[in-house]
Amino acid sequence: MHRPGVGAAFGHRRPGLKDRQRYGLPVSFTPLQAADDKALACRLPAESEVPLSHWSCPELACEAARRGITSFMSASTVRRWLAQDALKPWQHRS
């Protein structure tokens, strides 16, 4: 009995079938850029002369671009990186 799609899951594809071409440049960040952004998130905004009490993901993305860590980074990328290490700079512990 043949089950359609099962072979594709194991790397066996029918001849002539392939993924569609993807458009746009895939953005990739180096591990050093991710580490620099996480280190920035662990600092107080006042140390960077930013008039905030806590960092937000959009503000971290802007500050990373301003410092030259990256040319552009979205807030969702920052959020994903911080979530990987359970960092929450917008929460305050006393």
PDB file of N, CA and C in Angstrom:
ATOM      1  N   MET A   1       0.842  -1.173   0.000  1.00  0.00           N
ATOM      2  CA  MET A   1       0.000   0.000   0.000  1.00  0.00           C
ATOM      3  C   MET A   1       0.890   1.241   0.000  1.00  0.00           C
ATOM      4  N   HIS A   2       0.646   2.140  -0.920  1.00  0.00           N
ATOM      5  CA  HIS A   2       1.435   3.366  -1.033  1.00  0.00           C
ATOM      6  C   HIS A   2       0.716   4.511  -0.319  1.00  0.00           C
ATOM      7  N   ARG A   3       1.458   5.178   0.554  1.00  0.00           N
ATOM      8  CA  ARG A   3       0.886   6.337   1.248  1.00  0.00           C
ATOM      9  C   ARG A   3       1.567   7.590   0.727  1.00  0.00           C
ATOM     10  N   PRO A   4       0.824   8.498   0.088  1.00  0.00           N
ATOM     11  CA  PRO A   4       1.431   9.702  -0.484  1.00  0.00           C
ATOM     12  C   PRO A   4       2.055  10.573   0.608  1.00  0.00           C
ATOM     13  N   GLY A   5       3.220  11.088   0.311  1.00  0.00           N
ATOM     14  CA  GLY A   5       3.872  12.010   1.236  1.00  0.00           C
ATOM     15  C   GLY A   5       4.791  11.355   2.239  1.00  0.00           C
ATOM     16  N   VAL A   6       4.680  10.054   2.443  1.00  0.00           N
ATOM     17  CA  VAL A   6       5.507   9.381   3.436  1.00  0.00           C
ATOM     18  C   VAL A   6       6.960   9.373   3.000  1.00  0.00           C
ATOM     19  N   GLY A   7       7.215   9.132   1.730  1.00  0.00           N
ATOM     20  CA  GLY A   7       8.588   9.100   1.233  1.00  0.00           C
ATOM     21  C   GLY A   7       9.287  10.446   1.368  1.00  0.00           C
ATOM     22  N   ALA A   8       8.544  11.535   1.193  1.00  0.00           N
ATOM     23  CA  ALA A   8       9.131  12.867   1.298  1.00  0.00           C
ATOM     24  C   ALA A   8       9.633  13.132   2.711  1.00  0.00           C
ATOM     25  N   ALA A   9       8.988  12.561   3.684  1.00  0.00           N
ATOM     26  CA  ALA A   9       9.415  12.766   5.067  1.00  0.00           C
ATOM     27  C   ALA A   9      10.765  12.113   5.336  1.00  0.00           C
ATOM     28  N   PHE A  10      11.113  11.112   4.560  1.00  0.00           N
ATOM     29  CA  PHE A  10      12.375  10.414   4.750  1.00  0.00           C
ATOM     30  C   PHE A  10      13.420  10.809   3.707  1.00  0.00           C
ATOM     31  N   GLY A  11      13.197  11.915   3.021  1.00  0.00           N
ATOM     32  CA  GLY A  11      14.173  12.415   2.066  1.00  0.00           C
ATOM     33  C   GLY A  11      14.043  11.853   0.665  1.00  0.00           C
ATOM     34  N   HIS A  12      13.038  11.046   0.418  1.00  0.00           N
ATOM     35  CA  HIS A  12      12.832  10.489  -0.914  1.00  0.00           C
ATOM     36  C   HIS A  12      11.794  11.347  -1.622  1.00  0.00           C
ATOM     37  N   ARG A  13      12.232  12.049  -2.645  1.00  0.00           N
ATOM     38  CA  ARG A  13      11.302  12.901  -3.381  1.00  0.00           C
ATOM     39  C   ARG A  13      11.122  12.363  -4.784  1.00  0.00           C
ATOM     40  N   ARG A  14       9.999  12.660  -5.320  1.00  0.00           N
ATOM     41  CA  ARG A  14       9.738  12.254  -6.700  1.00  0.00           C
ATOM     42  C   ARG A  14      10.586  13.115  -7.628  1.00  0.00           C
ATOM     43  N   PRO A  15      11.025  12.565  -8.717  1.00  0.00           N
ATOM     44  CA  PRO A  15      11.840  13.339  -9.668  1.00  0.00           C
ATOM     45  C   PRO A  15      11.061  14.573 -10.148  1.00  0.00           C
ATOM     46  N   GLY A  16      11.773  15.695 -10.205  1.00  0.00           N
ATOM     47  CA  GLY A  16      11.153  16.917 -10.712  1.00  0.00           C
ATOM     48  C   GLY A  16      10.512  17.776  -9.642  1.00  0.00           C
ATOM     49  N   LEU A  17      10.341  17.252  -8.457  1.00  0.00           N
ATOM     50  CA  LEU A  17       9.745  18.050  -7.392  1.00  0.00           C
ATOM     51  C   LEU A  17      10.851  18.684  -6.560  1.00  0.00           C
ATOM     52  N   LYS A  18      10.730  19.960  -6.315  1.00  0.00           N
ATOM     53  CA  LYS A  18      11.689  20.648  -5.457  1.00  0.00           C
ATOM     54  C   LYS A  18      11.008  21.857  -4.832  1.00  0.00           C
ATOM     55  N   ASP A  19      11.654  22.444  -3.840  1.00  0.00           N
ATOM     56  CA  ASP A  19      11.092  23.619  -3.182  1.00  0.00           C
ATOM     57  C   ASP A  19      11.044  24.787  -4.151  1.00  0.00           C
ATOM     58  N   ARG A  20      10.094  25.672  -3.895  1.00  0.00           N
ATOM     59  CA  ARG A  20      10.021  26.894  -4.691  1.00  0.00           C
ATOM     60  C   ARG A  20      11.190  27.800  -4.327  1.00  0.00           C
ATOM     61  N   GLN A  21      11.550  28.640  -5.282  1.00  0.00           N
ATOM     62  CA  GLN A  21      12.616  29.595  -5.017  1.00  0.00           C
ATOM     63  C   GLN A  21      12.138  30.603  -3.977  1.00  0.00           C
ATOM     64  N   ARG A  22      12.980  30.881  -3.016  1.00  0.00           N
ATOM     65  CA  ARG A  22      12.639  31.847  -1.992  1.00  0.00           C
ATOM     66  C   ARG A  22      13.189  33.203  -2.394  1.00  0.00           C
ATOM     67  N   TYR A  23      12.377  34.236  -2.189  1.00  0.00           N
ATOM     68  CA  TYR A  23      12.774  35.573  -2.579  1.00  0.00           C
ATOM     69  C   TYR A  23      13.297  36.352  -1.383  1.00  0.00           C
ATOM     70  N   GLY A  24      14.137  37.312  -1.664  1.00  0.00           N
ATOM     71  CA  GLY A  24      14.684  38.140  -0.610  1.00  0.00           C
ATOM     72  C   GLY A  24      15.952  37.546  -0.039  1.00  0.00           C
ATOM     73  N   LEU A  25      16.697  38.393   0.601  1.00  0.00           N
ATOM     74  CA  LEU A  25      17.948  37.981   1.208  1.00  0.00           C
ATOM     75  C   LEU A  25      17.686  37.463   2.609  1.00  0.00           C
ATOM     76  N   PRO A  26      18.054  36.235   2.905  1.00  0.00           N
ATOM     77  CA  PRO A  26      17.843  35.753   4.270  1.00  0.00           C
ATOM     78  C   PRO A  26      18.787  36.489   5.221  1.00  0.00           C
ATOM     79  N   VAL A  27      18.212  37.049   6.255  1.00  0.00           N
ATOM     80  CA  VAL A  27      18.999  37.784   7.225  1.00  0.00           C
ATOM     81  C   VAL A  27      19.580  36.793   8.221  1.00  0.00           C
ATOM     82  N   SER A  28      20.871  36.895   8.412  1.00  0.00           N
ATOM     83  CA  SER A  28      21.493  36.027   9.399  1.00  0.00           C
ATOM     84  C   SER A  28      22.370  36.894  10.298  1.00  0.00           C
ATOM     85  N   PHE A  29      22.319  36.595  11.556  1.00  0.00           N
ATOM     86  CA  PHE A  29      23.100  37.314  12.546  1.00  0.00           C
ATOM     87  C   PHE A  29      24.141  36.358  13.114  1.00  0.00           C
ATOM     88  N   THR A  30      25.273  36.903  13.468  1.00  0.00           N
ATOM     89  CA  THR A  30      26.334  36.080  14.043  1.00  0.00           C
ATOM     90  C   THR A  30      26.045  35.834  15.520  1.00  0.00           C
ATOM     91  N   PRO A  31      26.608  34.787  16.081  1.00  0.00           N
ATOM     92  CA  PRO A  31      26.446  34.559  17.521  1.00  0.00           C
ATOM     93  C   PRO A  31      26.995  35.730  18.349  1.00  0.00           C
ATOM     94  N   LEU A  32      28.020  36.408  17.838  1.00  0.00           N
ATOM     95  CA  LEU A  32      28.567  37.565  18.551  1.00  0.00           C
ATOM     96  C   LEU A  32      27.556  38.708  18.600  1.00  0.00           C
ATOM     97  N   GLN A  33      26.834  38.922  17.513  1.00  0.00           N
ATOM     98  CA  GLN A  33      25.810  39.964  17.506  1.00  0.00           C
ATOM     99  C   GLN A  33      24.700  39.634  18.507  1.00  0.00           C
ATOM    100  N   ALA A  34      24.291  38.385  18.559  1.00  0.00           N
ATOM    101  CA  ALA A  34      23.259  37.977  19.515  1.00  0.00           C
ATOM    102  C   ALA A  34      23.752  38.168  20.943  1.00  0.00           C
ATOM    103  N   ALA A  35      25.006  37.801  21.204  1.00  0.00           N
ATOM    104  CA  ALA A  35      25.570  37.949  22.545  1.00  0.00           C
ATOM    105  C   ALA A  35      25.692  39.425  22.928  1.00  0.00           C
ATOM    106  N   ASP A  36      26.112  40.273  21.979  1.00  0.00           N
ATOM    107  CA  ASP A  36      26.213  41.709  22.260  1.00  0.00           C
ATOM    108  C   ASP A  36      24.855  42.305  22.572  1.00  0.00           C
ATOM    109  N   ASP A  37      23.835  41.865  21.855  1.00  0.00           N
ATOM    110  CA  ASP A  37      22.491  42.387  22.105  1.00  0.00           C
ATOM    111  C   ASP A  37      21.964  41.915  23.463  1.00  0.00           C
ATOM    112  N   LYS A  38      22.242  40.673  23.828  1.00  0.00           N
ATOM    113  CA  LYS A  38      21.828  40.161  25.135  1.00  0.00           C
ATOM    114  C   LYS A  38      22.569  40.888  26.252  1.00  0.00           C
ATOM    115  N   ALA A  39      23.847  41.186  26.035  1.00  0.00           N
ATOM    116  CA  ALA A  39      24.615  41.933  27.036  1.00  0.00           C
ATOM    117  C   ALA A  39      24.053  43.342  27.191  1.00  0.00           C
ATOM    118  N   LEU A  40      23.652  43.942  26.099  1.00  0.00           N
ATOM    119  CA  LEU A  40      23.032  45.262  26.155  1.00  0.00           C
ATOM    120  C   LEU A  40      21.731  45.219  26.947  1.00  0.00           C
ATOM    121  N   ALA A  41      20.967  44.158  26.766  1.00  0.00           N
ATOM    122  CA  ALA A  41      19.694  44.015  27.482  1.00  0.00           C
ATOM    123  C   ALA A  41      19.900  43.882  28.987  1.00  0.00           C
ATOM    124  N   CYS A  42      21.060  43.389  29.404  1.00  0.00           N
ATOM    125  CA  CYS A  42      21.336  43.204  30.824  1.00  0.00           C
ATOM    126  C   CYS A  42      21.826  44.489  31.498  1.00  0.00           C
ATOM    127  N   ARG A  43      22.066  45.530  30.725  1.00  0.00           N
ATOM    128  CA  ARG A  43      22.492  46.809  31.282  1.00  0.00           C
ATOM    129  C   ARG A  43      21.287  47.731  31.443  1.00  0.00           C
ATOM    130  N   LEU A  44      21.406  48.678  32.330  1.00  0.00           N
ATOM    131  CA  LEU A  44      20.354  49.679  32.483  1.00  0.00           C
ATOM    132  C   LEU A  44      20.427  50.669  31.326  1.00  0.00           C
ATOM    133  N   PRO A  45      19.284  51.142  30.852  1.00  0.00           N
ATOM    134  CA  PRO A  45      19.300  52.126  29.766  1.00  0.00           C
ATOM    135  C   PRO A  45      20.076  53.394  30.129  1.00  0.00           C
ATOM    136  N   ALA A  46      20.079  53.764  31.396  1.00  0.00           N
ATOM    137  CA  ALA A  46      20.803  54.968  31.821  1.00  0.00           C
ATOM    138  C   ALA A  46      22.301  54.861  31.547  1.00  0.00           C
ATOM    139  N   GLU A  47      22.856  53.646  31.557  1.00  0.00           N
ATOM    140  CA  GLU A  47      24.275  53.454  31.248  1.00  0.00           C
ATOM    141  C   GLU A  47      24.573  53.782  29.786  1.00  0.00           C
ATOM    142  N   SER A  48      23.554  53.736  28.946  1.00  0.00           N
ATOM    143  CA  SER A  48      23.694  54.075  27.530  1.00  0.00           C
ATOM    144  C   SER A  48      23.182  55.477  27.240  1.00  0.00           C
ATOM    145  N   GLU A  49      22.903  56.217  28.293  1.00  0.00           N
ATOM    146  CA  GLU A  49      22.360  57.572  28.185  1.00  0.00           C
ATOM    147  C   GLU A  49      21.028  57.598  27.438  1.00  0.00           C
ATOM    148  N   VAL A  50      20.219  56.581  27.672  1.00  0.00           N
ATOM    149  CA  VAL A  50      18.873  56.500  27.109  1.00  0.00           C
ATOM    150  C   VAL A  50      17.900  56.789  28.239  1.00  0.00           C
ATOM    151  N   PRO A  51      16.990  57.743  28.058  1.00  0.00           N
ATOM    152  CA  PRO A  51      16.091  58.138  29.145  1.00  0.00           C
ATOM    153  C   PRO A  51      14.927  57.167  29.368  1.00  0.00           C
ATOM    154  N   LEU A  52      15.249  55.935  29.717  1.00  0.00           N
ATOM    155  CA  LEU A  52      14.244  54.916  30.004  1.00  0.00           C
ATOM    156  C   LEU A  52      14.571  54.271  31.338  1.00  0.00           C
ATOM    157  N   SER A  53      13.554  53.722  31.984  1.00  0.00           N
ATOM    158  CA  SER A  53      13.830  52.991  33.215  1.00  0.00           C
ATOM    159  C   SER A  53      14.126  51.515  32.929  1.00  0.00           C
ATOM    160  N   HIS A  54      13.507  50.970  31.870  1.00  0.00           N
ATOM    161  CA  HIS A  54      13.731  49.577  31.464  1.00  0.00           C
ATOM    162  C   HIS A  54      13.746  49.502  29.947  1.00  0.00           C
ATOM    163  N   TRP A  55      14.451  48.519  29.425  1.00  0.00           N
ATOM    164  CA  TRP A  55      14.484  48.309  27.981  1.00  0.00           C
ATOM    165  C   TRP A  55      13.202  47.647  27.500  1.00  0.00           C
ATOM    166  N   SER A  56      12.776  47.987  26.308  1.00  0.00           N
ATOM    167  CA  SER A  56      11.747  47.243  25.589  1.00  0.00           C
ATOM    168  C   SER A  56      12.429  46.641  24.363  1.00  0.00           C
ATOM    169  N   CYS A  57      11.808  45.675  23.732  1.00  0.00           N
ATOM    170  CA  CYS A  57      12.426  45.034  22.565  1.00  0.00           C
ATOM    171  C   CYS A  57      12.634  46.019  21.413  1.00  0.00           C
ATOM    172  N   PRO A  58      11.664  46.898  21.104  1.00  0.00           N
ATOM    173  CA  PRO A  58      11.921  47.873  20.033  1.00  0.00           C
ATOM    174  C   PRO A  58      13.067  48.832  20.379  1.00  0.00           C
ATOM    175  N   GLU A  59      13.144  49.248  21.637  1.00  0.00           N
ATOM    176  CA  GLU A  59      14.226  50.146  22.039  1.00  0.00           C
ATOM    177  C   GLU A  59      15.588  49.441  21.974  1.00  0.00           C
ATOM    178  N   LEU A  60      15.635  48.162  22.338  1.00  0.00           N
ATOM    179  CA  LEU A  60      16.884  47.406  22.235  1.00  0.00           C
ATOM    180  C   LEU A  60      17.317  47.262  20.780  1.00  0.00           C
ATOM    181  N   ALA A  61      16.365  47.037  19.887  1.00  0.00           N
ATOM    182  CA  ALA A  61      16.690  46.917  18.468  1.00  0.00           C
ATOM    183  C   ALA A  61      17.262  48.229  17.933  1.00  0.00           C
ATOM    184  N   CYS A  62      16.657  49.345  18.323  1.00  0.00           N
ATOM    185  CA  CYS A  62      17.153  50.657  17.881  1.00  0.00           C
ATOM    186  C   CYS A  62      18.534  50.945  18.458  1.00  0.00           C
ATOM    187  N   GLU A  63      18.738  50.629  19.722  1.00  0.00           N
ATOM    188  CA  GLU A  63      20.025  50.879  20.362  1.00  0.00           C
ATOM    189  C   GLU A  63      21.126  49.999  19.750  1.00  0.00           C
ATOM    190  N   ALA A  64      20.797  48.768  19.409  1.00  0.00           N
ATOM    191  CA  ALA A  64      21.778  47.886  18.766  1.00  0.00           C
ATOM    192  C   ALA A  64      22.194  48.455  17.412  1.00  0.00           C
ATOM    193  N   ALA A  65      21.248  48.999  16.671  1.00  0.00           N
ATOM    194  CA  ALA A  65      21.576  49.616  15.382  1.00  0.00           C
ATOM    195  C   ALA A  65      22.405  50.882  15.592  1.00  0.00           C
ATOM    196  N   ARG A  66      22.063  51.672  16.602  1.00  0.00           N
ATOM    197  CA  ARG A  66      22.789  52.909  16.884  1.00  0.00           C
ATOM    198  C   ARG A  66      24.242  52.616  17.262  1.00  0.00           C
ATOM    199  N   ARG A  67      24.452  51.532  18.012  1.00  0.00           N
ATOM    200  CA  ARG A  67      25.806  51.160  18.444  1.00  0.00           C
ATOM    201  C   ARG A  67      26.598  50.422  17.362  1.00  0.00           C
ATOM    202  N   GLY A  68      25.942  50.066  16.282  1.00  0.00           N
ATOM    203  CA  GLY A  68      26.631  49.366  15.202  1.00  0.00           C
ATOM    204  C   GLY A  68      26.716  47.865  15.407  1.00  0.00           C
ATOM    205  N   ILE A  69      25.945  47.326  16.339  1.00  0.00           N
ATOM    206  CA  ILE A  69      25.923  45.871  16.543  1.00  0.00           C
ATOM    207  C   ILE A  69      25.339  45.203  15.303  1.00  0.00           C
ATOM    208  N   THR A  70      24.267  45.780  14.782  1.00  0.00           N
ATOM    209  CA  THR A  70      23.647  45.326  13.539  1.00  0.00           C
ATOM    210  C   THR A  70      23.222  46.554  12.752  1.00  0.00           C
ATOM    211  N   SER A  71      22.993  46.381  11.469  1.00  0.00           N
ATOM    212  CA  SER A  71      22.496  47.506  10.678  1.00  0.00           C
ATOM    213  C   SER A  71      20.989  47.659  10.879  1.00  0.00           C
ATOM    214  N   PHE A  72      20.294  46.556  11.006  1.00  0.00           N
ATOM    215  CA  PHE A  72      18.855  46.564  11.288  1.00  0.00           C
ATOM    216  C   PHE A  72      18.504  45.265  11.981  1.00  0.00           C
ATOM    217  N   MET A  73      17.613  45.376  12.931  1.00  0.00           N
ATOM    218  CA  MET A  73      17.125  44.198  13.643  1.00  0.00           C
ATOM    219  C   MET A  73      15.689  44.486  14.071  1.00  0.00           C
ATOM    220  N   SER A  74      14.820  43.529  13.912  1.00  0.00           N
ATOM    221  CA  SER A  74      13.434  43.734  14.321  1.00  0.00           C
ATOM    222  C   SER A  74      13.275  43.457  15.812  1.00  0.00           C
ATOM    223  N   ALA A  75      12.225  44.022  16.368  1.00  0.00           N
ATOM    224  CA  ALA A  75      11.924  43.803  17.792  1.00  0.00           C
ATOM    225  C   ALA A  75      11.627  42.326  18.053  1.00  0.00           C
ATOM    226  N   SER A  76      11.035  41.643  17.078  1.00  0.00           N
ATOM    227  CA  SER A  76      10.715  40.228  17.279  1.00  0.00           C
ATOM    228  C   SER A  76      11.986  39.379  17.338  1.00  0.00           C
ATOM    229  N   THR A  77      13.035  39.777  16.609  1.00  0.00           N
ATOM    230  CA  THR A  77      14.317  39.067  16.703  1.00  0.00           C
ATOM    231  C   THR A  77      14.902  39.234  18.096  1.00  0.00           C
ATOM    232  N   VAL A  78      14.856  40.462  18.607  1.00  0.00           N
ATOM    233  CA  VAL A  78      15.341  40.718  19.967  1.00  0.00           C
ATOM    234  C   VAL A  78      14.551  39.890  20.973  1.00  0.00           C
ATOM    235  N   ARG A  79      13.243  39.885  20.823  1.00  0.00           N
ATOM    236  CA  ARG A  79      12.375  39.135  21.738  1.00  0.00           C
ATOM    237  C   ARG A  79      12.709  37.643  21.713  1.00  0.00           C
ATOM    238  N   ARG A  80      12.951  37.101  20.514  1.00  0.00           N
ATOM    239  CA  ARG A  80      13.276  35.678  20.372  1.00  0.00           C
ATOM    240  C   ARG A  80      14.614  35.364  21.034  1.00  0.00           C
ATOM    241  N   TRP A  81      15.629  36.222  20.820  1.00  0.00           N
ATOM    242  CA  TRP A  81      16.932  36.001  21.439  1.00  0.00           C
ATOM    243  C   TRP A  81      16.846  36.046  22.954  1.00  0.00           C
ATOM    244  N   LEU A  82      16.107  37.004  23.478  1.00  0.00           N
ATOM    245  CA  LEU A  82      15.989  37.120  24.934  1.00  0.00           C
ATOM    246  C   LEU A  82      15.215  35.943  25.519  1.00  0.00           C
ATOM    247  N   ALA A  83      14.221  35.469  24.797  1.00  0.00           N
ATOM    248  CA  ALA A  83      13.428  34.336  25.278  1.00  0.00           C
ATOM    249  C   ALA A  83      14.261  33.058  25.341  1.00  0.00           C
ATOM    250  N   GLN A  84      15.250  32.932  24.462  1.00  0.00           N
ATOM    251  CA  GLN A  84      16.110  31.746  24.475  1.00  0.00           C
ATOM    252  C   GLN A  84      16.867  31.621  25.793  1.00  0.00           C
ATOM    253  N   ASP A  85      17.183  32.746  26.413  1.00  0.00           N
ATOM    254  CA  ASP A  85      17.919  32.737  27.677  1.00  0.00           C
ATOM    255  C   ASP A  85      17.064  33.212  28.854  1.00  0.00           C
ATOM    256  N   ALA A  86      15.765  33.288  28.643  1.00  0.00           N
ATOM    257  CA  ALA A  86      14.812  33.696  29.679  1.00  0.00           C
ATOM    258  C   ALA A  86      15.162  35.068  30.276  1.00  0.00           C
ATOM    259  N   LEU A  87      15.637  35.982  29.428  1.00  0.00           N
ATOM    260  CA  LEU A  87      15.928  37.348  29.865  1.00  0.00           C
ATOM    261  C   LEU A  87      14.699  38.218  29.656  1.00  0.00           C
ATOM    262  N   LYS A  88      14.362  39.004  30.656  1.00  0.00           N
ATOM    263  CA  LYS A  88      13.204  39.896  30.578  1.00  0.00           C
ATOM    264  C   LYS A  88      13.597  41.258  31.147  1.00  0.00           C
ATOM    265  N   PRO A  89      14.285  42.086  30.358  1.00  0.00           N
ATOM    266  CA  PRO A  89      14.761  43.358  30.880  1.00  0.00           C
ATOM    267  C   PRO A  89      13.653  44.341  31.200  1.00  0.00           C
ATOM    268  N   TRP A  90      12.449  44.108  30.722  1.00  0.00           N
ATOM    269  CA  TRP A  90      11.341  45.025  31.007  1.00  0.00           C
ATOM    270  C   TRP A  90      10.707  44.744  32.363  1.00  0.00           C
ATOM    271  N   GLN A  91      11.108  43.670  33.016  1.00  0.00           N
ATOM    272  CA  GLN A  91      10.606  43.378  34.359  1.00  0.00           C
ATOM    273  C   GLN A  91      11.635  43.815  35.374  1.00  0.00           C
ATOM    274  N   HIS A  92      11.162  44.342  36.484  1.00  0.00           N
ATOM    275  CA  HIS A  92      12.055  44.860  37.512  1.00  0.00           C
ATOM    276  C   HIS A  92      11.951  44.001  38.765  1.00  0.00           C
ATOM    277  N   ARG A  93      13.082  43.603  39.287  1.00  0.00           N
ATOM    278  CA  ARG A  93      13.114  42.863  40.546  1.00  0.00           C
ATOM    279  C   ARG A  93      13.676  43.780  41.617  1.00  0.00           C
ATOM    280  N   SER A  94      13.042  43.766  42.755  1.00  0.00           N
ATOM    281  CA  SER A  94      13.565  44.604  43.847  1.00  0.00           C
ATOM    282  C   SER A  94      14.051  43.752  45.007  1.00  0.00           C
TER     283      SER A  94
END
